PDB file of C-alpha atoms in Angstrom:
ATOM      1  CA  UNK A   1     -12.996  28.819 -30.764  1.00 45.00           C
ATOM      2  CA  UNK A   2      -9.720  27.464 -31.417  1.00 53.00           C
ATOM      3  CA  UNK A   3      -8.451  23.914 -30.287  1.00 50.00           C
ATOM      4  CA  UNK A   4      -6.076  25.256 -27.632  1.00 50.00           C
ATOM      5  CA  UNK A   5      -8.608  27.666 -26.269  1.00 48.00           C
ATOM      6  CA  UNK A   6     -11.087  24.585 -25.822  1.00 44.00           C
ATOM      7  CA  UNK A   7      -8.571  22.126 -24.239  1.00 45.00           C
ATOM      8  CA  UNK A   8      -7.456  24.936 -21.800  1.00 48.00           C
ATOM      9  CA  UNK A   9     -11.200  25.158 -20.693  1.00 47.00           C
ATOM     10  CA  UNK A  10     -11.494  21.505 -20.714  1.00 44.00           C
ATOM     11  CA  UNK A  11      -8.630  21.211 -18.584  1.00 49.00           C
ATOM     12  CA  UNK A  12      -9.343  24.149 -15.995  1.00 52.00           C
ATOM     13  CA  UNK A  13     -13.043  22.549 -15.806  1.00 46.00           C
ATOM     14  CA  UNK A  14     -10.998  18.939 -15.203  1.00 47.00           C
ATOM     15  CA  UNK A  15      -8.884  20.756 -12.421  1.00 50.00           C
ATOM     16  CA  UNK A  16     -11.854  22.220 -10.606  1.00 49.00           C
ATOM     17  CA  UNK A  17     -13.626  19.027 -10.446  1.00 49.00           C
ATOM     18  CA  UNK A  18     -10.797  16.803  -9.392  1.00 50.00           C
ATOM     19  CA  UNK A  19     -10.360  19.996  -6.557  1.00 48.00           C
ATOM     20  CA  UNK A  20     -14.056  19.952  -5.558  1.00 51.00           C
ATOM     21  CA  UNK A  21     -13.565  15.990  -5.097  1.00 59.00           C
ATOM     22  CA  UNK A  22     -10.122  16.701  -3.091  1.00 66.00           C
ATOM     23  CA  UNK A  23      -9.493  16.391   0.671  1.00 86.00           C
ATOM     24  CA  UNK A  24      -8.792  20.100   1.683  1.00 94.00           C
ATOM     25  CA  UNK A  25      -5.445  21.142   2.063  1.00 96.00           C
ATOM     26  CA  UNK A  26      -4.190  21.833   5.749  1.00 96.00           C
ATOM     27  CA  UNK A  27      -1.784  23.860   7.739  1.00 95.00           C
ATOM     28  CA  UNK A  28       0.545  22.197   8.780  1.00 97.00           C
ATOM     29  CA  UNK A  29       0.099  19.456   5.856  1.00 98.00           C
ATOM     30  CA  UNK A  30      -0.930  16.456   7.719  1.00 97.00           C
ATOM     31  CA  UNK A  31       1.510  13.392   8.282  1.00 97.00           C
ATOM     32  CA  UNK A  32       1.676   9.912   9.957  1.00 97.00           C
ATOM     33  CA  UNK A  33       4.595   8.534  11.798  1.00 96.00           C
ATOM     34  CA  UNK A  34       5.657   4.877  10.685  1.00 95.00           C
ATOM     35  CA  UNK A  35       7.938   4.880  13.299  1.00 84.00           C
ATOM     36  CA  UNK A  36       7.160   2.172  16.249  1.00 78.00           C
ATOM     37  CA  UNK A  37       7.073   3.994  19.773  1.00 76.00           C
ATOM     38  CA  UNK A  38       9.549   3.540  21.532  1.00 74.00           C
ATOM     39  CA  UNK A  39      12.481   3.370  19.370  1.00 81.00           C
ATOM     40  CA  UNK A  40      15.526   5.537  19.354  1.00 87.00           C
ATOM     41  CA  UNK A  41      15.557   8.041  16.708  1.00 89.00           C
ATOM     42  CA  UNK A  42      17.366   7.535  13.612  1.00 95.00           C
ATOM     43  CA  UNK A  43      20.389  10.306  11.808  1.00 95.00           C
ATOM     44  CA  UNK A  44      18.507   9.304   8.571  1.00 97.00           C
ATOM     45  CA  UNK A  45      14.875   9.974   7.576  1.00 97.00           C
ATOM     46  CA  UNK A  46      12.663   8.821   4.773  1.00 98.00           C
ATOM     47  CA  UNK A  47       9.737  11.230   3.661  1.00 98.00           C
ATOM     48  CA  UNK A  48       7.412   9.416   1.640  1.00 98.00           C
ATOM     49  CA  UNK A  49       4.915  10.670  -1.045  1.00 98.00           C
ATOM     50  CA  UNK A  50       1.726   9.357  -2.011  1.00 98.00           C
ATOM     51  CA  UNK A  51       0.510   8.977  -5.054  1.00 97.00           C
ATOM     52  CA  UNK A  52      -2.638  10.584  -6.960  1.00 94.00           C
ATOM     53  CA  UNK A  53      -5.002   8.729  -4.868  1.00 91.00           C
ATOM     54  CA  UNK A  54      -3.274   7.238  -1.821  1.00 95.00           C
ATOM     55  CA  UNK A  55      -3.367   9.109   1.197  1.00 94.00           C
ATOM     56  CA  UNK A  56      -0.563   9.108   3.602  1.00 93.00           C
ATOM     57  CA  UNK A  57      -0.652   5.743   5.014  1.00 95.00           C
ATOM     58  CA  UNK A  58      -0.297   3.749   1.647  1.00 97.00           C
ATOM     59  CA  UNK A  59       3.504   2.733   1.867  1.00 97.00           C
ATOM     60  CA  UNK A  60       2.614   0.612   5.312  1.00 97.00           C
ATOM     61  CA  UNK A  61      -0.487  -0.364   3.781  1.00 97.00           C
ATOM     62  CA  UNK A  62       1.638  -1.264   0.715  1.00 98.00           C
ATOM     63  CA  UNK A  63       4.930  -3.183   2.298  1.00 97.00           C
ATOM     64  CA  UNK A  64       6.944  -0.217   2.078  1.00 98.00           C
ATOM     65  CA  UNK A  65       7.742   0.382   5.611  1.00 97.00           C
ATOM     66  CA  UNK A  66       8.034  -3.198   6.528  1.00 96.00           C
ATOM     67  CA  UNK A  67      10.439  -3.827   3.803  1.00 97.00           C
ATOM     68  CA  UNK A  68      12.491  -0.881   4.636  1.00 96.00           C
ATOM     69  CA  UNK A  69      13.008  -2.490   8.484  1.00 93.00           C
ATOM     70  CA  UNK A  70      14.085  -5.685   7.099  1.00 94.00           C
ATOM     71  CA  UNK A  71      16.314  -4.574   5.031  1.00 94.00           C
ATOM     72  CA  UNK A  72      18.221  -3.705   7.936  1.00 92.00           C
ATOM     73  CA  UNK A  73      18.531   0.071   7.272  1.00 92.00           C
ATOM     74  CA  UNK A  74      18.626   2.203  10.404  1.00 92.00           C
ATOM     75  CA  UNK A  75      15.994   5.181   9.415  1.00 96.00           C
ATOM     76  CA  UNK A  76      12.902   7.087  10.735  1.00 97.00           C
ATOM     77  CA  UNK A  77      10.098   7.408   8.268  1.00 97.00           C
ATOM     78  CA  UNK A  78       7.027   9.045   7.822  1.00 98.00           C
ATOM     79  CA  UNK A  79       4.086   9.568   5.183  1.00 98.00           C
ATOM     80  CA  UNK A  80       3.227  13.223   4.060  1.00 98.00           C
ATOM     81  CA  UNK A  81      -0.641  13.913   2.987  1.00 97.00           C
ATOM     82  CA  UNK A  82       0.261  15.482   0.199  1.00 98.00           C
ATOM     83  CA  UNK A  83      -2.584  14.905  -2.030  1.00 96.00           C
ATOM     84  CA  UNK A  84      -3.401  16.390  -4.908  1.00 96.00           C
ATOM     85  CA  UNK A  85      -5.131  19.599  -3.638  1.00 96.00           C
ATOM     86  CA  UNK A  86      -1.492  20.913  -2.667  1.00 97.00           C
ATOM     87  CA  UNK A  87      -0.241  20.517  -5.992  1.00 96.00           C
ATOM     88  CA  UNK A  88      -3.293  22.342  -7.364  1.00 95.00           C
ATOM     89  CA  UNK A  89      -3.093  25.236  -5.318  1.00 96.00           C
ATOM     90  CA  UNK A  90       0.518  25.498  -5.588  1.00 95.00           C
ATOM     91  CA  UNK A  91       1.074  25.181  -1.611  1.00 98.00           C
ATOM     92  CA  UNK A  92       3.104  21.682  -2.245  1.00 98.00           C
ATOM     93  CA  UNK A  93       6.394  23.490  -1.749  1.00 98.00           C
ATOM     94  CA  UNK A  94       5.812  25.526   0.812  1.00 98.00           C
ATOM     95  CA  UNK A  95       4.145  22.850   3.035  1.00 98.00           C
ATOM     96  CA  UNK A  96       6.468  20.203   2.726  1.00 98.00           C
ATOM     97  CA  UNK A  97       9.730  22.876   3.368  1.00 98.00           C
ATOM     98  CA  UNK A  98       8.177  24.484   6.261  1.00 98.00           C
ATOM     99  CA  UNK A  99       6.209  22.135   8.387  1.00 98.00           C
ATOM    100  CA  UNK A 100       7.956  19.062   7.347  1.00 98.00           C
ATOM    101  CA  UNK A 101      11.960  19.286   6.142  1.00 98.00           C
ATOM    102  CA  UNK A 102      12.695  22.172   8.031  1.00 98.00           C
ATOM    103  CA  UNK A 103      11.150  20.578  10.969  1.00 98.00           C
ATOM    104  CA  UNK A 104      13.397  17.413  10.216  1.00 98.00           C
ATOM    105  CA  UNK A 105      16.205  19.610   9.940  1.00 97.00           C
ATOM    106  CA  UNK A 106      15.674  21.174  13.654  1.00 97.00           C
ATOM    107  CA  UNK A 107      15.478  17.830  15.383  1.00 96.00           C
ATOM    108  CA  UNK A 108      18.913  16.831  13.713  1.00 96.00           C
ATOM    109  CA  UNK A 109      18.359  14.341  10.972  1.00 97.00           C
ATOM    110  CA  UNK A 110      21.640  14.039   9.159  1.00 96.00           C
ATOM    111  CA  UNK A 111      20.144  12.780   6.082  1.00 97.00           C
ATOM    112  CA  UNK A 112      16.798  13.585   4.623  1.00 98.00           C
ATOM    113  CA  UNK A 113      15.339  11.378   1.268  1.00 98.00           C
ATOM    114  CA  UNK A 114      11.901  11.764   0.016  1.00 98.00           C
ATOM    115  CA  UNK A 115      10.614   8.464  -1.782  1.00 98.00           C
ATOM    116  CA  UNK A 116       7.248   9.129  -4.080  1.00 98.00           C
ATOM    117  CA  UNK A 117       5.370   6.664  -6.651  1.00 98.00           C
ATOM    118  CA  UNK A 118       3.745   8.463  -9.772  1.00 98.00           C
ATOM    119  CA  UNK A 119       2.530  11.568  -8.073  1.00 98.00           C
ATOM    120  CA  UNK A 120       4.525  12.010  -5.261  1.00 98.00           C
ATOM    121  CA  UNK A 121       7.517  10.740  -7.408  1.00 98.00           C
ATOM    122  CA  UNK A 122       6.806  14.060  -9.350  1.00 98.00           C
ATOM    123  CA  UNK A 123       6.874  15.721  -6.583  1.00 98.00           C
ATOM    124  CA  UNK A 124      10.363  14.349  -5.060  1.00 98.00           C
ATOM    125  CA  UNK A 125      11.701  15.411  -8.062  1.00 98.00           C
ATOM    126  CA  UNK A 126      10.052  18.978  -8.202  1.00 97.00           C
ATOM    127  CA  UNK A 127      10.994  19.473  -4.537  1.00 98.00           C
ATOM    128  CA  UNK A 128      14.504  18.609  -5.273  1.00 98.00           C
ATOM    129  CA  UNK A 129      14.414  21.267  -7.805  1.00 96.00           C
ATOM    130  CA  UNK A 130      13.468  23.904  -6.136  1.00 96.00           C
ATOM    131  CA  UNK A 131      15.336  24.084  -2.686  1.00 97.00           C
ATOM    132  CA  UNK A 132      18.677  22.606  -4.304  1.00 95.00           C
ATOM    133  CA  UNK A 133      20.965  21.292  -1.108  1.00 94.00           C
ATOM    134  CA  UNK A 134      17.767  20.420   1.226  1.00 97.00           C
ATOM    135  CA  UNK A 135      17.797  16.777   0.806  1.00 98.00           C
ATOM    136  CA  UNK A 136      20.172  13.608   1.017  1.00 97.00           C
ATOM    137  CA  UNK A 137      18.501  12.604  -2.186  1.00 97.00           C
ATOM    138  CA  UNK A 138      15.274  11.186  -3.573  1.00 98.00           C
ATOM    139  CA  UNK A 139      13.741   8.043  -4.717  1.00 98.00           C
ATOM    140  CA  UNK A 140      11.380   8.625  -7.697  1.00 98.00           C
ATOM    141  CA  UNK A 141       9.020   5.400  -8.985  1.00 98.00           C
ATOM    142  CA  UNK A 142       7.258   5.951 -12.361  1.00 98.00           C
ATOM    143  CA  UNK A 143       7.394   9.946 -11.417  1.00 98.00           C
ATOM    144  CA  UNK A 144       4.340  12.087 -13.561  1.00 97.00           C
ATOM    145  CA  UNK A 145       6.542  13.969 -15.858  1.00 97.00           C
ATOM    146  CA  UNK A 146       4.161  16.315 -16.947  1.00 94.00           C
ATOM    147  CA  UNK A 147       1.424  16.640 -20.310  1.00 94.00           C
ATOM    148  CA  UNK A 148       2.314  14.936 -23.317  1.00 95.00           C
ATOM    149  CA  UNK A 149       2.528  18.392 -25.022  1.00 95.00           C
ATOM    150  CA  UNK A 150       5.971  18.686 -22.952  1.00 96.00           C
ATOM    151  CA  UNK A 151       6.910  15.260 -23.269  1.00 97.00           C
ATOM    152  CA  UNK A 152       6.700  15.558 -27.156  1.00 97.00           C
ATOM    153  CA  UNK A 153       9.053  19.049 -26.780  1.00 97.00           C
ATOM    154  CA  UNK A 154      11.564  16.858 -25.230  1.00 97.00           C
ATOM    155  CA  UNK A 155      11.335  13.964 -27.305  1.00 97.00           C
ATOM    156  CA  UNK A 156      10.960  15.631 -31.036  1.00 97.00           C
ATOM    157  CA  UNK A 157      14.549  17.560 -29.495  1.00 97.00           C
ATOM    158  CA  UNK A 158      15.862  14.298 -30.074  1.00 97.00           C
ATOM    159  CA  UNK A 159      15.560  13.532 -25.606  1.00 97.00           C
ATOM    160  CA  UNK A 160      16.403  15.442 -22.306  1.00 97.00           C
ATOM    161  CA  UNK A 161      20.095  16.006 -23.158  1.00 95.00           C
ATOM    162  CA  UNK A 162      19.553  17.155 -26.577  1.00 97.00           C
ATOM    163  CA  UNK A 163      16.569  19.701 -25.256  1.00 97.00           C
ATOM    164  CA  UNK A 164      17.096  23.437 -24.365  1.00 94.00           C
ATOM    165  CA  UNK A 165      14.231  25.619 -22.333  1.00 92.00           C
ATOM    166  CA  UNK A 166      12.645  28.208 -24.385  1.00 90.00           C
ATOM    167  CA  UNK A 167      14.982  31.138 -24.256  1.00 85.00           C
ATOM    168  CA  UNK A 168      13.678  34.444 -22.872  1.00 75.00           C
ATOM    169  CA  UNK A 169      10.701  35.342 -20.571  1.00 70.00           C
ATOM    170  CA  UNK A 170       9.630  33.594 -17.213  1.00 84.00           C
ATOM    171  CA  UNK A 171       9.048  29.373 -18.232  1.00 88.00           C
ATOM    172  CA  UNK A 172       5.746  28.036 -16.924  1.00 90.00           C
ATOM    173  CA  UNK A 173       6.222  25.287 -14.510  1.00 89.00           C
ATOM    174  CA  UNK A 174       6.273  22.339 -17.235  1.00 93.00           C
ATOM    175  CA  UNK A 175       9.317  24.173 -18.186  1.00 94.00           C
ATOM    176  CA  UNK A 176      11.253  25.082 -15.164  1.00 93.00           C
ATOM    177  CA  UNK A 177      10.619  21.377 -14.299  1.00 95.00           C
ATOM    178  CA  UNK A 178      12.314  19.867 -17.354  1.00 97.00           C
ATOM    179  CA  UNK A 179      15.123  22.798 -16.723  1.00 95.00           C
ATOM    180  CA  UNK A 180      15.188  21.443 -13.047  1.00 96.00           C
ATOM    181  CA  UNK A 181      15.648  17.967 -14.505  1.00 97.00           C
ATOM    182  CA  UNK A 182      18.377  18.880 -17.412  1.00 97.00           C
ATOM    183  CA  UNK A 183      19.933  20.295 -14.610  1.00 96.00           C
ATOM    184  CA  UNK A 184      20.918  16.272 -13.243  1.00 97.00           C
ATOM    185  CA  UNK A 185      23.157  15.906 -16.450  1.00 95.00           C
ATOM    186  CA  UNK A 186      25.359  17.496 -14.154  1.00 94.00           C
ATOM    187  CA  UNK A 187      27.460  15.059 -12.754  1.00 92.00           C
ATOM    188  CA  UNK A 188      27.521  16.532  -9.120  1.00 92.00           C
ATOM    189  CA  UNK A 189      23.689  17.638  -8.784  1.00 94.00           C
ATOM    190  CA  UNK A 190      22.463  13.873  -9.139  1.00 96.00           C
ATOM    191  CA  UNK A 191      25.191  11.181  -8.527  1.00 96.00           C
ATOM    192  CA  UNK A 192      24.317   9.091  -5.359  1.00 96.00           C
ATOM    193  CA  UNK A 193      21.527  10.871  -4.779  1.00 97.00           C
ATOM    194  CA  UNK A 194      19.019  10.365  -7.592  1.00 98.00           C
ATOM    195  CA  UNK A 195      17.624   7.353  -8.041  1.00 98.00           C
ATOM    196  CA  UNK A 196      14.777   6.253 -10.462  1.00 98.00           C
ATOM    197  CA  UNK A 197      12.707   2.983 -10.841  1.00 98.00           C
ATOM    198  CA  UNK A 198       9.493   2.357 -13.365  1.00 98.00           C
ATOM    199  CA  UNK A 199       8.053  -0.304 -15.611  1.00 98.00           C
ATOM    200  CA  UNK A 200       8.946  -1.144 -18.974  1.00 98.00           C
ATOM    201  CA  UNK A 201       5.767  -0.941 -20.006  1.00 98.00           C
ATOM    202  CA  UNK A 202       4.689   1.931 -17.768  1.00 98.00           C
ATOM    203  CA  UNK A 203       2.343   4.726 -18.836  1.00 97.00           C
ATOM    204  CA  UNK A 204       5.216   7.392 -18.036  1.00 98.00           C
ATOM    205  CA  UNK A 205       8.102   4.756 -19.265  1.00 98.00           C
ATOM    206  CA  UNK A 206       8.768   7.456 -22.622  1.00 97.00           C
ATOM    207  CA  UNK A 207       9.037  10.469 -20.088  1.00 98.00           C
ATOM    208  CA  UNK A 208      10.786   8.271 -17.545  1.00 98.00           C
ATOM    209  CA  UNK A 209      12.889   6.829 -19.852  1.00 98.00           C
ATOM    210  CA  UNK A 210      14.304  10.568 -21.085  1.00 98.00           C
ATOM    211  CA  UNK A 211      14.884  11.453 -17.238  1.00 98.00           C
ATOM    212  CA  UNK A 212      17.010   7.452 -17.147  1.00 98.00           C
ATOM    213  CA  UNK A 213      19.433   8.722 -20.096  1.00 98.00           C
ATOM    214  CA  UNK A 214      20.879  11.783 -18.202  1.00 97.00           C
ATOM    215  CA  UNK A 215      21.147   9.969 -15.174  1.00 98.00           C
ATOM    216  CA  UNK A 216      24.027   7.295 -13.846  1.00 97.00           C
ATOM    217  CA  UNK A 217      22.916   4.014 -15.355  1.00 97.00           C
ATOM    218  CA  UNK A 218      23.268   2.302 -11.954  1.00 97.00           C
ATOM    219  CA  UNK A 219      20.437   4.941 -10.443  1.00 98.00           C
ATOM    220  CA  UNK A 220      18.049   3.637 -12.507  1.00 98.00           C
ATOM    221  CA  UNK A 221      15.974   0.451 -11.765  1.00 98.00           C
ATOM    222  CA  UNK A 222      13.840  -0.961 -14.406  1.00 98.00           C
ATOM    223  CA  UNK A 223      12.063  -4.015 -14.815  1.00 98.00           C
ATOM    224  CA  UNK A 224       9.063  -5.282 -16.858  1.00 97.00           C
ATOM    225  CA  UNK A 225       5.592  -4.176 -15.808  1.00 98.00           C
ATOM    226  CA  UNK A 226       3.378  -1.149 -15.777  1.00 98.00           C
ATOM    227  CA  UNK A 227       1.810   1.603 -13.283  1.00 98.00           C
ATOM    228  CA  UNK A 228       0.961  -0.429 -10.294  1.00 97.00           C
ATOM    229  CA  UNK A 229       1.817  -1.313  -6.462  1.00 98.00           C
ATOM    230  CA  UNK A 230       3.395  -5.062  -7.648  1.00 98.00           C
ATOM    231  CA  UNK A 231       5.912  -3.539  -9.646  1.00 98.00           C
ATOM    232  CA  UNK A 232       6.598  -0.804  -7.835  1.00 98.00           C
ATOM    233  CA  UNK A 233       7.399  -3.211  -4.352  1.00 98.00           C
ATOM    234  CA  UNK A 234       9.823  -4.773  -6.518  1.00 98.00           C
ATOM    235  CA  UNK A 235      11.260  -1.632  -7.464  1.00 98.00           C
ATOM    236  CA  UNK A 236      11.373  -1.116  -4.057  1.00 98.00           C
ATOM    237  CA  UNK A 237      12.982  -4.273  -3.188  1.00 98.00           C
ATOM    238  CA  UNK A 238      15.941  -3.505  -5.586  1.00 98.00           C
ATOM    239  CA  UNK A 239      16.466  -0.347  -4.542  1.00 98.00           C
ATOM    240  CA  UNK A 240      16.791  -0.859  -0.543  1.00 97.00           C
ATOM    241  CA  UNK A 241      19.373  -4.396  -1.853  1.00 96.00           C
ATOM    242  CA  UNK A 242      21.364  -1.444  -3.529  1.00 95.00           C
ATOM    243  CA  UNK A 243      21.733  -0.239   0.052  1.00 94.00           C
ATOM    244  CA  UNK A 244      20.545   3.692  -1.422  1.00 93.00           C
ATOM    245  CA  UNK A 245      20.172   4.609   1.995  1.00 92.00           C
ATOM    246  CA  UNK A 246      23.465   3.863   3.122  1.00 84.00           C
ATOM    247  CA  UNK A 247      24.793   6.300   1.296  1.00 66.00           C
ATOM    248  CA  UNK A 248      25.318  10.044   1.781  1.00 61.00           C
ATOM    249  CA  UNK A 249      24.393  11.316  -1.411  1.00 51.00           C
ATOM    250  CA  UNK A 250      25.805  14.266  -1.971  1.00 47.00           C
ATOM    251  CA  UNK A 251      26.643  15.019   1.925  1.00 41.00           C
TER     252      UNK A 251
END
């Protein structure tokens, strides 16, 4: 049995336990409302993300949303359950389009930004991707970039600008996702609208790092630290003094 053939098997048998120990997945994906009652609504919205094992609820839990409202920015926000499970069974897209930006979009928020941390920062980014034009912009924090076999690709191609896709045939996802993110050397698809934080010392800094290069320098927030809620509220608290959300990305 060859080496790949055993770390596929490894990794299907890693997938189906971290499934079996997974919350199911729900239609409509489940959400909580960080919004106090009572208040007006808002022309802007912030979708939040969790992370690999946060639930929806984290960024309150976390400072997040209390940050945000003293920062003095005039948005409704809410946390999406979209744990792991959705990424898994590939429903991540789907869910968050149809029962939660579309939904946005019908009760007339002007300006839609999805903010996720590690996991969910993946999945801002993946999002973004795929339904080009849907969003104001995203906030990614140490985003999950993928395996280390793809982070190697783009690295040993001397980093994200220098790397082309595999020419020919249908990519797997790794690869459409690092085509999705070449895709922000374009001037137009990422300026005032993608913005990226993470540790120096970070377990996804290299990855990160590769995504920071192609993107405006003053999108990217660094500062010394690795993958944890600390540095991650100071992230945070940069970001919302850069008044982000002020902005209308690419409206």
């Amino acid at each position: 049995m060859t080496r790949r053939i055993l770390l596929l098997i490894l990794l299907s048998l890693f997938a189906a336990c971290l499934l079996s120990c997974t919350p199911q997945t729900t239609v409509p994906i489940g959400t909580v409302n960080f919004t106090r009652p009572g208040e007006s609504r808002q022309d802007t919205l912030l979708v939040f993300l969790p992370g690999l094992r946060d639930n929806s609820g984290v960024y309150a839990d976390e400072g997040f949303v209390a940050a945000a409202g003293r920062s003095g920015i005039k948005a409704d926000m809410i946390g999406v359950d979209a744990h792991l499970a959705y990424y898994l069974e590939k429903k991540f897209l789907k869910r968050l389009k149809e029962d939660v930006i579309d939904p946005a979009k019908r009760k007339g928020y002007r300006k839609i930004w999805l903010v996720g941390i590690s996991l969910g920062g993946f999945g801002a980014l993946w999002y973004d991707i795929e339904n080009p034009g849907d969003l104001t912009g995203i906030v990614a924090l140490s985003p999950y970039l993928g395996d280390q076999e793809m982070v190697d690709e783009v690295s040993r191609a001397g980093g994200l600008a220098a790397w082309h896709p595999p020419a020919g045939g249908d990519l797997d996802d790794q690869h459409r996702i690092w085509r999705g993110l070449k895709s922000y050397e374009r001037r137009e698809s990422c300026e005032g609208r993608v913005y990226l934080g993470y540790g120096l010392k970070d377990k996804f800094a290299t990855p990160d790092g590769m995504l920071a290069a192609v993107l405006p320098p003053e999108q990217v927030f660094t500062i010394e630290g690795g993958h944890y809620w600390p540095v991650w509220r100071t992230l945070w608290d940069d970001i919302l003094k850069s008044r982000v959300f002020d902005k209308d990305g690419k409206d």
